[in-house]
Amino acid sequence: MPISRAELSEEFFDRTSAILLRQPEPQYLYAMLFKRALGIALNIPSMIGRQPYEIGGQGAPYSAPERDRLMLSADLGAELFAAQVNFTGEPGHTMKFNRPRFTDSTYTQAAREIGVNQSISTTPLVAGSEQALLTIKRFAGPYGATSVQPYGLDAFDSTMGVHNLSQFVGTHLGRDFDKTLDSFWVTLADLASTTVYPLGYAADNDITAKGQAPFTYEQQSRVSKIQDEANLPTLGDGRRIMVVSPTGKKQLKDDPQFARYCEFHKELNPMFPGWFGSTAEYHYFMSNTLTKSSNSSSVNIHKAHAIAPGVFLGGIGKTIGVRAASDDNYGETAKVIWLAYLALGLADNRFVTKVAYSEDV
Amino acid sequence: MSFPAQWVTAPGGTGDFTSAPVAGTTTPGTALSTANIAHGTLSCLFVLLADTNTLTMTAKFQVSDDQTTWYDLAGDAQNPANVAQATGTAGADTAVSRVLPVPTAAIGWKYIRAAVVNGVATGASIDTYAMTFHYRRFTGF
C-alpha cells in the first residue's frame, strides 16, 4: 500500500486561495442612475462596528461589489429626474410639486365671438393645478426572511480569515443597497400608465407560447407614436429613452423590418459592434433587472421602459451609511446594516410606457 | 417561408366533457393570435379520446377579430363538412391523434382557435381533448 493522502491524512490539508473569483452580477442600471443623479453613495468604512470596538479584519482584500458587474449599457442620464430634493435640515416629510391642470372647453369662433351689445359673463372660472408628491422614508437592509436583519461579524475570527472580513461585509451591504434601489426604481417605472404589446396582442395572457410575441421595430414605432401623441418631452436631440432586456435586443436584431431598414447602414447593422445605440426615436439602454413575470401560459413576459425625461423624482435625507447595533457582545460582535433616508417617486406616470414582449423559444 | 427557422408550439386548449355538452355542442380551445405566423405553416395537433359509447368528436377551427364573436372556418369555398376524428365504443377506447392544417386564409383574421364538436351522444368527463398549434414564426425572409 503506497503512502498517500488516503492512508496518511495527517500530512495533508487544503488551502483557500486569496484569489476571489467573479460572481456574475447585473449592472443595476436604475440604482446607478439614482446614486449619480443625487450624488449619493453608500460609504463602507474600513472597520465596522461601534467605537471603540470596530472590527477591521485582515487578509487579502475582498473586491468591491461593482467588480463583478456586467456593464451592459452606458449610464442613464440625470435628465430623467424632474427634481432632486435634499430634505436635510428642512421641515416636512413630503415635498409637493405642482403641475398645471388645464381644463378644456369650447374653442370655436362661434363660441368665442362677442357679438354686438352682448354682455360678457362676470362669473369667474376656476383654473386648476395638480400635484405630485415625494415623501422621504427610512430604508434599511439587508433583509432576512421577513424583516431587515444585520450582518454580524465576530471580532476573534475576523483576524483569521483568508480575506478581509470587514470588506466582505461591506461588499455584501453595498450589493444589497444597490439591488434594493434598483428594484425600487424598476417597480416605480412599472407603474406606467400604458403598456404596449407586439402587434396582435393586448394583454400578457394573450401570449400563449415562447417566442410568439417578440419585441419589434414596429412596436417601438408605435410606442414612439403614443408618446408623441401624448406630447411627452424629449431629450435635446428629439429622442427619448428605451431600456430593454437583452432578450429585447436579440429580438430586435432578428426583426425583419429592422433588418431591412439597417441593411445598408453600418452604424445600425447588427453585424457590426455598437449597432445597439440609438434609433431615430430612442436611445437604447439595457438592463438585466427589468420585470419579467410568468403569465397564465407559463411564458415569461418582459417589460421594457420607454421613458421621457422628467419622469422621476428623487430625494435624500441626512443619513446614508452603515450603522452598527449596540448589541455587540461587549465589543466582540459587530452587527451592521445600511440605513438611508430616501425619497423616490414618479413625477408623472404618463412619462413612462411599458413595452411588453415574450421570452424567446 | 421563414429563415432562420423559428418553430413555435402554442397551446390550443385541453379539457374534457365534464360539463356534459349535448350532441352538437362546440367546445372551444384557447385563442391564438395570428400575428407573426409564417404563411402556410400553421397546423394543429388534435388528440381526441371519445370514450362514451357512440359519441363522436369532430375537430374544427374558428376565427375572430375580437375574441368575442367566433366564426366557423370552412376548409374551402365548397364549405365541406368536417369529418369525425374519434368515435366511442362500448369498451375502452384510445385517443386518436391527428394533425390538421389550418386553412391559410385564417391568418387574415386576428385570432384563431381550435374547437371540438361532440356528436350523437352527450359528453362526459371520460371524453377528453388536447389541441396544440404548431407553426413557424414569420421572420420576413
mmCIF file of C-alpha atoms in Angstrom, chain A:
data_model
loop_
_atom_site.group_PDB
_atom_site.id
_atom_site.type_symbol
_atom_site.label_atom_id
_atom_site.label_comp_id
_atom_site.label_asym_id
_atom_site.label_seq_id
_atom_site.Cartn_x
_atom_site.Cartn_y
_atom_site.Cartn_z
ATOM 1 C CA MET A 1 0.000 0.000 0.000
ATOM 2 C CA PRO A 2 1.667 3.294 -1.042
ATOM 3 C CA ILE A 3 1.778 6.235 1.280
ATOM 4 C CA SER A 4 -0.953 8.545 0.087
ATOM 5 C CA ARG A 5 -3.473 11.021 1.350
ATOM 6 C CA ALA A 6 -5.926 8.209 1.881
ATOM 7 C CA GLU A 7 -3.554 6.463 4.251
ATOM 8 C CA LEU A 8 -1.819 9.451 5.817
ATOM 9 C CA SER A 9 -4.391 12.212 6.020
ATOM 10 C CA GLU A 10 -2.449 13.919 8.854
ATOM 11 C CA GLU A 11 0.162 15.042 6.324
ATOM 12 C CA PHE A 12 -2.249 16.842 4.023
ATOM 13 C CA PHE A 13 -4.528 19.853 4.211
ATOM 14 C CA ASP A 14 -6.442 22.077 1.796
ATOM 15 C CA ARG A 15 -5.995 25.801 1.362
ATOM 16 C CA THR A 16 -8.297 28.641 0.290
ATOM 17 C CA SER A 17 -6.799 30.916 -2.322
ATOM 18 C CA ALA A 18 -6.679 34.668 -1.821
ATOM 19 C CA ILE A 19 -7.885 34.974 -5.403
ATOM 20 C CA LEU A 20 -11.529 35.947 -5.469
ATOM 21 C CA LEU A 21 -13.492 34.522 -8.378
ATOM 22 C CA ARG A 22 -16.134 36.500 -10.196
ATOM 23 C CA GLN A 23 -19.767 36.217 -9.264
ATOM 24 C CA PRO A 24 -21.660 37.457 -12.349
ATOM 25 C CA GLU A 25 -23.913 40.327 -11.356
ATOM 26 C CA PRO A 26 -26.123 42.762 -13.256
ATOM 27 C CA GLN A 27 -25.361 46.415 -13.666
ATOM 28 C CA TYR A 28 -28.292 47.734 -11.554
ATOM 29 C CA LEU A 29 -28.820 50.475 -14.097
ATOM 30 C CA TYR A 30 -31.524 52.401 -12.262
ATOM 31 C CA ALA A 31 -29.677 52.268 -8.932
ATOM 32 C CA MET A 32 -26.612 53.759 -10.580
ATOM 33 C CA LEU A 33 -28.780 56.467 -12.140
ATOM 34 C CA PHE A 34 -30.269 57.425 -8.783
ATOM 35 C CA LYS A 35 -26.954 57.433 -6.978
ATOM 36 C CA ARG A 36 -25.294 59.527 -9.624
ATOM 37 C CA ALA A 37 -28.199 61.935 -10.095
ATOM 38 C CA LEU A 38 -28.385 62.664 -6.371
ATOM 39 C CA GLY A 39 -24.688 62.353 -5.725
ATOM 40 C CA ILE A 40 -25.028 59.658 -3.097
ATOM 41 C CA ALA A 41 -23.023 56.586 -2.248
ATOM 42 C CA LEU A 42 -23.068 54.022 0.493
ATOM 43 C CA ASN A 43 -19.671 54.576 2.020
ATOM 44 C CA ILE A 44 -18.442 51.391 3.617
ATOM 45 C CA PRO A 45 -15.999 52.052 6.476
ATOM 46 C CA SER A 46 -12.810 50.036 6.545
ATOM 47 C CA MET A 47 -13.648 48.981 10.095
ATOM 48 C CA ILE A 48 -17.173 48.094 11.131
ATOM 49 C CA GLY A 49 -18.902 48.118 14.488
ATOM 50 C CA ARG A 50 -19.328 50.642 17.300
ATOM 51 C CA GLN A 51 -16.481 52.713 18.677
ATOM 52 C CA PRO A 52 -14.096 51.895 20.206
ATOM 53 C CA TYR A 53 -14.531 48.255 19.256
ATOM 54 C CA GLU A 54 -14.662 48.441 15.462
ATOM 55 C CA ILE A 55 -13.591 45.287 13.707
ATOM 56 C CA GLY A 56 -11.180 45.692 10.855
ATOM 57 C CA GLY A 57 -10.203 42.244 9.800
ATOM 58 C CA GLN A 58 -7.115 41.274 7.916
ATOM 59 C CA GLY A 59 -6.180 39.145 4.984
ATOM 60 C CA ALA A 60 -6.478 39.530 1.261
ATOM 61 C CA PRO A 61 -8.698 42.341 0.029
ATOM 62 C CA TYR A 62 -12.304 41.491 -0.782
ATOM 63 C CA SER A 63 -13.458 43.057 -4.010
ATOM 64 C CA ALA A 64 -15.920 45.927 -4.239
ATOM 65 C CA PRO A 65 -19.411 44.901 -5.327
ATOM 66 C CA GLU A 66 -19.021 46.741 -8.630
ATOM 67 C CA ARG A 67 -16.159 44.491 -9.737
ATOM 68 C CA ASP A 68 -18.318 41.590 -10.851
ATOM 69 C CA ARG A 69 -20.994 43.548 -12.641
ATOM 70 C CA LEU A 70 -21.640 43.171 -16.341
ATOM 71 C CA MET A 71 -21.794 46.713 -17.659
ATOM 72 C CA LEU A 72 -24.272 46.039 -20.439
ATOM 73 C CA SER A 73 -25.104 49.619 -21.054
ATOM 74 C CA ALA A 74 -23.989 53.203 -20.803
ATOM 75 C CA ASP A 75 -25.298 55.084 -17.780
ATOM 76 C CA LEU A 76 -28.700 56.699 -17.898
ATOM 77 C CA GLY A 77 -28.726 60.472 -17.793
ATOM 78 C CA ALA A 78 -29.805 62.549 -14.810
ATOM 79 C CA GLU A 79 -32.280 64.377 -17.057
ATOM 80 C CA LEU A 80 -34.715 61.563 -16.308
ATOM 81 C CA PHE A 81 -35.214 63.266 -12.957
ATOM 82 C CA ALA A 82 -37.648 66.152 -12.855
ATOM 83 C CA ALA A 83 -36.291 67.208 -9.465
ATOM 84 C CA GLN A 84 -33.782 66.173 -6.837
ATOM 85 C CA VAL A 85 -34.615 67.219 -3.309
ATOM 86 C CA ASN A 86 -32.410 67.398 -0.246
ATOM 87 C CA PHE A 87 -34.659 67.023 2.774
ATOM 88 C CA THR A 88 -31.823 67.630 5.219
ATOM 89 C CA GLY A 89 -32.467 70.424 7.641
ATOM 90 C CA GLU A 90 -35.847 71.310 6.178
ATOM 91 C CA PRO A 91 -39.231 70.655 7.789
ATOM 92 C CA GLY A 92 -41.725 68.187 6.368
ATOM 93 C CA HIS A 93 -41.704 64.609 5.220
ATOM 94 C CA THR A 94 -43.258 65.324 1.847
ATOM 95 C CA MET A 95 -42.390 67.703 -0.934
ATOM 96 C CA LYS A 96 -45.267 68.592 -3.225
ATOM 97 C CA PHE A 97 -44.747 69.545 -6.825
ATOM 98 C CA ASN A 98 -47.417 71.435 -8.686
ATOM 99 C CA ARG A 99 -48.239 70.884 -12.314
ATOM 100 C CA PRO A 100 -50.731 72.907 -14.314
ATOM 101 C CA ARG A 101 -54.005 71.150 -14.960
ATOM 102 C CA PHE A 102 -55.726 72.638 -17.952
ATOM 103 C CA THR A 103 -59.462 72.374 -18.431
ATOM 104 C CA ASP A 104 -60.691 72.165 -21.983
ATOM 105 C CA SER A 105 -63.823 73.943 -23.087
ATOM 106 C CA THR A 106 -65.024 75.166 -26.469
ATOM 107 C CA TYR A 107 -62.617 76.673 -28.961
ATOM 108 C CA THR A 108 -64.777 77.631 -31.905
ATOM 109 C CA GLN A 109 -65.082 81.111 -33.344
ATOM 110 C CA ALA A 110 -68.822 80.953 -32.864
ATOM 111 C CA ALA A 111 -68.434 80.331 -29.158
ATOM 112 C CA ARG A 112 -65.812 82.985 -28.587
ATOM 113 C CA GLU A 113 -67.171 85.813 -30.658
ATOM 114 C CA ILE A 114 -68.545 88.631 -28.574
ATOM 115 C CA GLY A 115 -71.448 89.966 -30.540
ATOM 116 C CA VAL A 116 -72.811 93.468 -30.693
ATOM 117 C CA ASN A 117 -74.357 94.516 -27.413
ATOM 118 C CA GLN A 118 -73.543 91.053 -25.929
ATOM 119 C CA SER A 119 -72.725 91.107 -22.225
ATOM 120 C CA ILE A 120 -69.688 89.166 -21.134
ATOM 121 C CA SER A 121 -70.185 86.945 -18.098
ATOM 122 C CA THR A 122 -68.825 88.208 -14.830
ATOM 123 C CA THR A 123 -68.783 84.744 -13.176
ATOM 124 C CA PRO A 124 -65.146 83.705 -12.688
ATOM 125 C CA LEU A 125 -63.858 80.320 -13.802
ATOM 126 C CA VAL A 126 -61.603 78.148 -11.709
ATOM 127 C CA ALA A 127 -58.241 77.166 -13.162
ATOM 128 C CA GLY A 128 -56.667 74.021 -11.827
ATOM 129 C CA SER A 129 -53.394 72.580 -10.729
ATOM 130 C CA GLU A 130 -52.372 69.066 -9.750
ATOM 131 C CA GLN A 131 -49.651 67.749 -7.519
ATOM 132 C CA ALA A 132 -47.089 65.012 -7.441
ATOM 133 C CA LEU A 133 -45.837 64.022 -4.002
ATOM 134 C CA LEU A 134 -42.373 62.982 -2.939
ATOM 135 C CA THR A 135 -42.154 61.562 0.570
ATOM 136 C CA ILE A 136 -38.946 60.740 2.337
ATOM 137 C CA LYS A 137 -38.795 57.386 4.113
ATOM 138 C CA ARG A 138 -36.309 55.408 6.116
ATOM 139 C CA PHE A 139 -34.975 52.283 4.406
ATOM 140 C CA ALA A 140 -32.517 49.669 5.574
ATOM 141 C CA GLY A 141 -31.013 46.346 4.593
ATOM 142 C CA PRO A 142 -30.160 43.531 4.263
ATOM 143 C CA TYR A 143 -33.427 41.665 4.544
ATOM 144 C CA GLY A 144 -33.885 38.198 6.016
ATOM 145 C CA ALA A 145 -36.931 36.063 5.503
ATOM 146 C CA THR A 146 -39.380 38.534 6.989
ATOM 147 C CA SER A 147 -37.519 41.600 8.207
ATOM 148 C CA VAL A 148 -34.415 43.729 7.950
ATOM 149 C CA GLN A 149 -31.576 41.962 9.753
ATOM 150 C CA PRO A 150 -27.894 42.822 10.213
ATOM 151 C CA TYR A 151 -24.790 41.056 9.102
ATOM 152 C CA GLY A 152 -22.777 40.014 12.125
ATOM 153 C CA LEU A 153 -19.006 39.756 12.280
ATOM 154 C CA ASP A 154 -17.080 38.093 15.089
ATOM 155 C CA ALA A 155 -14.030 40.041 16.244
ATOM 156 C CA PHE A 156 -11.993 36.956 17.110
ATOM 157 C CA ASP A 157 -12.416 35.140 13.814
ATOM 158 C CA SER A 158 -12.186 38.323 11.768
ATOM 159 C CA THR A 159 -8.447 38.291 12.330
ATOM 160 C CA MET A 160 -8.040 34.795 10.961
ATOM 161 C CA GLY A 161 -9.858 34.743 7.650
ATOM 162 C CA VAL A 162 -8.191 34.405 4.275
ATOM 163 C CA HIS A 163 -9.936 37.579 3.144
ATOM 164 C CA ASN A 164 -10.613 40.808 4.947
ATOM 165 C CA LEU A 165 -13.962 40.066 6.539
ATOM 166 C CA SER A 166 -14.942 43.645 7.223
ATOM 167 C CA GLN A 167 -14.553 44.279 3.491
ATOM 168 C CA PHE A 168 -16.529 41.093 2.929
ATOM 169 C CA VAL A 169 -19.416 42.506 4.938
ATOM 170 C CA GLY A 170 -19.107 45.850 3.167
ATOM 171 C CA THR A 171 -19.313 44.211 -0.243
ATOM 172 C CA HIS A 172 -22.471 42.374 0.706
ATOM 173 C CA LEU A 173 -24.005 45.539 2.163
ATOM 174 C CA GLY A 174 -23.140 47.505 -0.961
ATOM 175 C CA ARG A 175 -24.644 44.905 -3.239
ATOM 176 C CA ASP A 176 -27.822 44.775 -1.171
ATOM 177 C CA PHE A 177 -28.090 48.573 -1.217
ATOM 178 C CA ASP A 178 -27.725 48.771 -4.997
ATOM 179 C CA LYS A 179 -30.054 45.877 -5.726
ATOM 180 C CA THR A 180 -32.676 47.335 -3.386
ATOM 181 C CA LEU A 181 -32.507 50.756 -5.018
ATOM 182 C CA ASP A 182 -32.690 49.223 -8.476
ATOM 183 C CA SER A 183 -35.720 47.180 -7.515
ATOM 184 C CA PHE A 184 -37.427 50.283 -6.106
ATOM 185 C CA TRP A 185 -36.987 52.173 -9.367
ATOM 186 C CA VAL A 186 -37.971 49.291 -11.639
ATOM 187 C CA THR A 187 -41.161 48.870 -9.612
ATOM 188 C CA LEU A 188 -41.877 52.589 -9.872
ATOM 189 C CA ALA A 189 -41.307 52.638 -13.625
ATOM 190 C CA ASP A 190 -43.648 49.660 -13.923
ATOM 191 C CA LEU A 191 -46.412 51.993 -12.734
ATOM 192 C CA ALA A 192 -46.529 53.297 -16.286
ATOM 193 C CA SER A 193 -49.954 54.395 -17.406
ATOM 194 C CA THR A 194 -49.761 52.463 -20.668
ATOM 195 C CA THR A 195 -48.448 49.081 -21.789
ATOM 196 C CA VAL A 196 -47.768 48.468 -25.455
ATOM 197 C CA TYR A 197 -47.725 44.897 -26.752
ATOM 198 C CA PRO A 198 -46.450 43.432 -30.010
ATOM 199 C CA LEU A 199 -48.984 43.718 -32.810
ATOM 200 C CA GLY A 200 -51.827 41.237 -32.349
ATOM 201 C CA TYR A 201 -51.639 41.120 -28.553
ATOM 202 C CA ALA A 202 -53.341 43.216 -25.908
ATOM 203 C CA ALA A 203 -52.525 41.538 -22.595
ATOM 204 C CA ASP A 204 -49.866 39.346 -21.026
ATOM 205 C CA ASN A 205 -52.105 36.294 -21.140
ATOM 206 C CA ASP A 206 -52.783 36.684 -24.876
ATOM 207 C CA ILE A 207 -49.268 35.379 -25.412
ATOM 208 C CA THR A 208 -49.521 31.604 -25.215
ATOM 209 C CA ALA A 209 -46.094 30.407 -26.338
ATOM 210 C CA LYS A 210 -42.452 31.357 -26.003
ATOM 211 C CA GLY A 211 -41.149 33.265 -28.983
ATOM 212 C CA GLN A 212 -44.643 34.133 -30.098
ATOM 213 C CA ALA A 213 -44.565 37.873 -29.477
ATOM 214 C CA PRO A 214 -41.054 39.301 -29.851
ATOM 215 C CA PHE A 215 -40.056 42.948 -29.482
ATOM 216 C CA THR A 216 -40.202 44.559 -32.912
ATOM 217 C CA TYR A 217 -39.259 47.786 -34.613
ATOM 218 C CA GLU A 218 -42.943 48.299 -35.386
ATOM 219 C CA GLN A 219 -43.682 48.089 -31.672
ATOM 220 C CA GLN A 220 -41.035 50.685 -30.919
ATOM 221 C CA SER A 221 -42.509 52.948 -33.600
ATOM 222 C CA ARG A 222 -45.958 52.508 -32.066
ATOM 223 C CA VAL A 223 -44.620 53.429 -28.618
ATOM 224 C CA SER A 224 -42.990 56.499 -30.103
ATOM 225 C CA LYS A 225 -46.251 57.469 -31.781
ATOM 226 C CA ILE A 226 -48.135 57.081 -28.497
ATOM 227 C CA GLN A 227 -45.614 59.216 -26.644
ATOM 228 C CA ASP A 228 -45.621 61.824 -29.402
ATOM 229 C CA GLU A 229 -49.395 61.968 -29.351
ATOM 230 C CA ALA A 230 -49.251 62.372 -25.575
ATOM 231 C CA ASN A 231 -46.978 65.403 -26.104
ATOM 232 C CA LEU A 232 -44.280 63.973 -23.853
ATOM 233 C CA PRO A 233 -40.972 65.848 -23.763
ATOM 234 C CA THR A 234 -37.854 64.584 -25.474
ATOM 235 C CA LEU A 235 -34.167 64.966 -24.858
ATOM 236 C CA GLY A 236 -32.362 67.748 -26.646
ATOM 237 C CA ASP A 237 -31.824 65.596 -29.715
ATOM 238 C CA GLY A 238 -35.507 64.756 -30.061
ATOM 239 C CA ARG A 239 -35.191 61.219 -28.753
ATOM 240 C CA ARG A 240 -36.408 59.525 -25.611
ATOM 241 C CA ILE A 241 -35.007 56.627 -23.586
ATOM 242 C CA MET A 242 -35.735 52.931 -24.106
ATOM 243 C CA VAL A 243 -34.485 50.439 -21.510
ATOM 244 C CA VAL A 244 -34.834 46.836 -22.662
ATOM 245 C CA SER A 245 -33.606 43.436 -21.569
ATOM 246 C CA PRO A 246 -31.015 41.511 -23.586
ATOM 247 C CA THR A 247 -33.928 39.463 -24.912
ATOM 248 C CA GLY A 248 -35.388 42.625 -26.411
ATOM 249 C CA LYS A 249 -32.089 43.467 -28.050
ATOM 250 C CA LYS A 250 -31.818 39.999 -29.544
ATOM 251 C CA GLN A 251 -35.373 40.111 -30.828
ATOM 252 C CA LEU A 252 -34.831 43.500 -32.438
ATOM 253 C CA LYS A 253 -31.808 42.048 -34.170
ATOM 254 C CA ASP A 254 -33.992 39.224 -35.529
ATOM 255 C CA ASP A 255 -36.808 41.561 -36.564
ATOM 256 C CA PRO A 256 -37.171 41.528 -40.369
ATOM 257 C CA GLN A 257 -38.358 45.123 -40.570
ATOM 258 C CA PHE A 258 -35.379 46.337 -38.584
ATOM 259 C CA ALA A 259 -33.073 44.239 -40.762
ATOM 260 C CA ARG A 260 -34.461 45.850 -43.900
ATOM 261 C CA TYR A 261 -34.045 49.345 -42.512
ATOM 262 C CA CYS A 262 -30.469 48.906 -41.360
ATOM 263 C CA GLU A 263 -29.210 46.726 -44.201
ATOM 264 C CA PHE A 264 -27.093 49.432 -45.781
ATOM 265 C CA HIS A 265 -26.261 51.375 -42.636
ATOM 266 C CA LYS A 266 -23.225 50.010 -40.880
ATOM 267 C CA GLU A 267 -23.823 52.031 -37.734
ATOM 268 C CA LEU A 268 -27.147 50.236 -37.230
ATOM 269 C CA ASN A 269 -26.324 46.899 -38.846
ATOM 270 C CA PRO A 270 -26.239 44.248 -36.114
ATOM 271 C CA MET A 271 -23.335 42.516 -37.822
ATOM 272 C CA PHE A 272 -21.123 45.299 -36.503
ATOM 273 C CA PRO A 273 -20.344 46.282 -32.917
ATOM 274 C CA GLY A 274 -22.065 49.303 -31.477
ATOM 275 C CA TRP A 275 -25.231 48.945 -33.548
ATOM 276 C CA PHE A 276 -27.440 48.887 -30.477
ATOM 277 C CA GLY A 277 -27.324 52.530 -29.517
ATOM 278 C CA SER A 278 -29.991 54.711 -30.973
ATOM 279 C CA THR A 279 -32.814 54.774 -33.446
ATOM 280 C CA ALA A 280 -34.489 57.904 -34.721
ATOM 281 C CA GLU A 281 -36.859 57.841 -31.752
ATOM 282 C CA TYR A 282 -34.960 56.320 -28.824
ATOM 283 C CA HIS A 283 -31.596 55.954 -27.181
ATOM 284 C CA TYR A 284 -31.331 52.320 -26.186
ATOM 285 C CA PHE A 285 -30.083 51.025 -22.848
ATOM 286 C CA MET A 286 -30.028 47.503 -21.497
ATOM 287 C CA SER A 287 -30.780 46.140 -18.080
ATOM 288 C CA ASN A 288 -30.955 42.644 -16.669
ATOM 289 C CA THR A 289 -33.142 43.709 -13.764
ATOM 290 C CA LEU A 290 -36.318 44.714 -15.562
ATOM 291 C CA THR A 291 -39.554 42.968 -14.660
ATOM 292 C CA LYS A 292 -40.046 39.532 -16.186
ATOM 293 C CA SER A 293 -43.107 37.650 -14.992
ATOM 294 C CA SER A 294 -44.742 34.391 -15.949
ATOM 295 C CA ASN A 295 -48.221 34.609 -17.476
ATOM 296 C CA SER A 296 -51.101 32.114 -17.467
ATOM 297 C CA SER A 297 -49.383 30.041 -20.170
ATOM 298 C CA SER A 298 -46.126 29.957 -18.178
ATOM 299 C CA VAL A 299 -44.485 32.260 -20.704
ATOM 300 C CA ASN A 300 -42.231 34.941 -19.266
ATOM 301 C CA ILE A 301 -43.326 38.402 -20.352
ATOM 302 C CA HIS A 302 -40.618 41.070 -20.348
ATOM 303 C CA LYS A 303 -41.456 44.681 -19.527
ATOM 304 C CA ALA A 304 -39.177 47.300 -21.018
ATOM 305 C CA HIS A 305 -39.476 51.012 -20.264
ATOM 306 C CA ALA A 306 -39.842 53.808 -22.794
ATOM 307 C CA ILE A 307 -39.126 56.930 -20.811
ATOM 308 C CA ALA A 308 -39.492 60.638 -21.378
ATOM 309 C CA PRO A 309 -37.172 62.969 -19.462
ATOM 310 C CA GLY A 310 -38.558 64.266 -16.206
ATOM 311 C CA VAL A 311 -40.292 61.070 -15.169
ATOM 312 C CA PHE A 312 -38.607 60.576 -11.800
ATOM 313 C CA LEU A 313 -38.475 62.469 -8.524
ATOM 314 C CA GLY A 314 -35.708 61.712 -6.072
ATOM 315 C CA GLY A 315 -34.704 62.925 -2.664
ATOM 316 C CA ILE A 316 -32.290 62.256 0.157
ATOM 317 C CA GLY A 317 -32.184 62.967 3.827
ATOM 318 C CA LYS A 318 -29.358 63.152 6.275
ATOM 319 C CA THR A 319 -28.444 59.526 6.730
ATOM 320 C CA ILE A 320 -26.970 57.209 4.160
ATOM 321 C CA GLY A 321 -24.469 54.873 5.675
ATOM 322 C CA VAL A 322 -23.606 51.797 7.662
ATOM 323 C CA ARG A 323 -24.968 51.544 11.189
ATOM 324 C CA ALA A 324 -23.894 49.168 13.942
ATOM 325 C CA ALA A 325 -26.136 47.730 16.638
ATOM 326 C CA SER A 326 -25.420 48.459 20.301
ATOM 327 C CA ASP A 327 -25.909 44.753 20.962
ATOM 328 C CA ASP A 328 -22.273 43.863 20.264
ATOM 329 C CA ASN A 329 -21.425 41.233 22.893
ATOM 330 C CA TYR A 330 -19.019 43.528 24.749
ATOM 331 C CA GLY A 331 -17.453 44.633 21.505
ATOM 332 C CA GLU A 332 -16.827 41.132 20.198
ATOM 333 C CA THR A 333 -19.536 41.068 17.528
ATOM 334 C CA ALA A 334 -20.257 43.830 15.057
ATOM 335 C CA LYS A 335 -23.831 43.770 13.737
ATOM 336 C CA VAL A 336 -24.314 46.154 10.853
ATOM 337 C CA ILE A 337 -26.954 47.285 8.411
ATOM 338 C CA TRP A 338 -27.131 50.001 5.787
ATOM 339 C CA LEU A 339 -29.558 52.785 6.585
ATOM 340 C CA ALA A 340 -30.758 55.522 4.271
ATOM 341 C CA TYR A 341 -33.342 58.272 4.273
ATOM 342 C CA LEU A 342 -34.537 58.314 0.690
ATOM 343 C CA ALA A 343 -37.433 59.664 -1.318
ATOM 344 C CA LEU A 344 -38.391 58.013 -4.579
ATOM 345 C CA GLY A 345 -41.331 58.770 -6.798
ATOM 346 C CA LEU A 346 -42.751 59.333 -10.233
ATOM 347 C CA ALA A 347 -43.345 62.892 -11.319
ATOM 348 C CA ASP A 348 -45.879 61.595 -13.814
ATOM 349 C CA ASN A 349 -46.662 58.006 -14.773
ATOM 350 C CA ARG A 350 -47.634 59.150 -18.273
ATOM 351 C CA PHE A 351 -43.940 59.794 -18.888
ATOM 352 C CA VAL A 352 -43.099 56.090 -18.946
ATOM 353 C CA THR A 353 -44.612 53.449 -21.191
ATOM 354 C CA LYS A 354 -44.192 49.756 -20.551
ATOM 355 C CA VAL A 355 -43.190 47.754 -23.585
ATOM 356 C CA ALA A 356 -44.112 44.079 -23.309
ATOM 357 C CA TYR A 357 -42.697 41.149 -25.253
ATOM 358 C CA SER A 358 -42.416 37.419 -24.749
ATOM 359 C CA GLU A 359 -39.366 35.403 -23.885
ATOM 360 C CA ASP A 360 -37.641 33.604 -26.719
ATOM 361 C CA VAL A 361 -38.040 29.931 -27.525
#
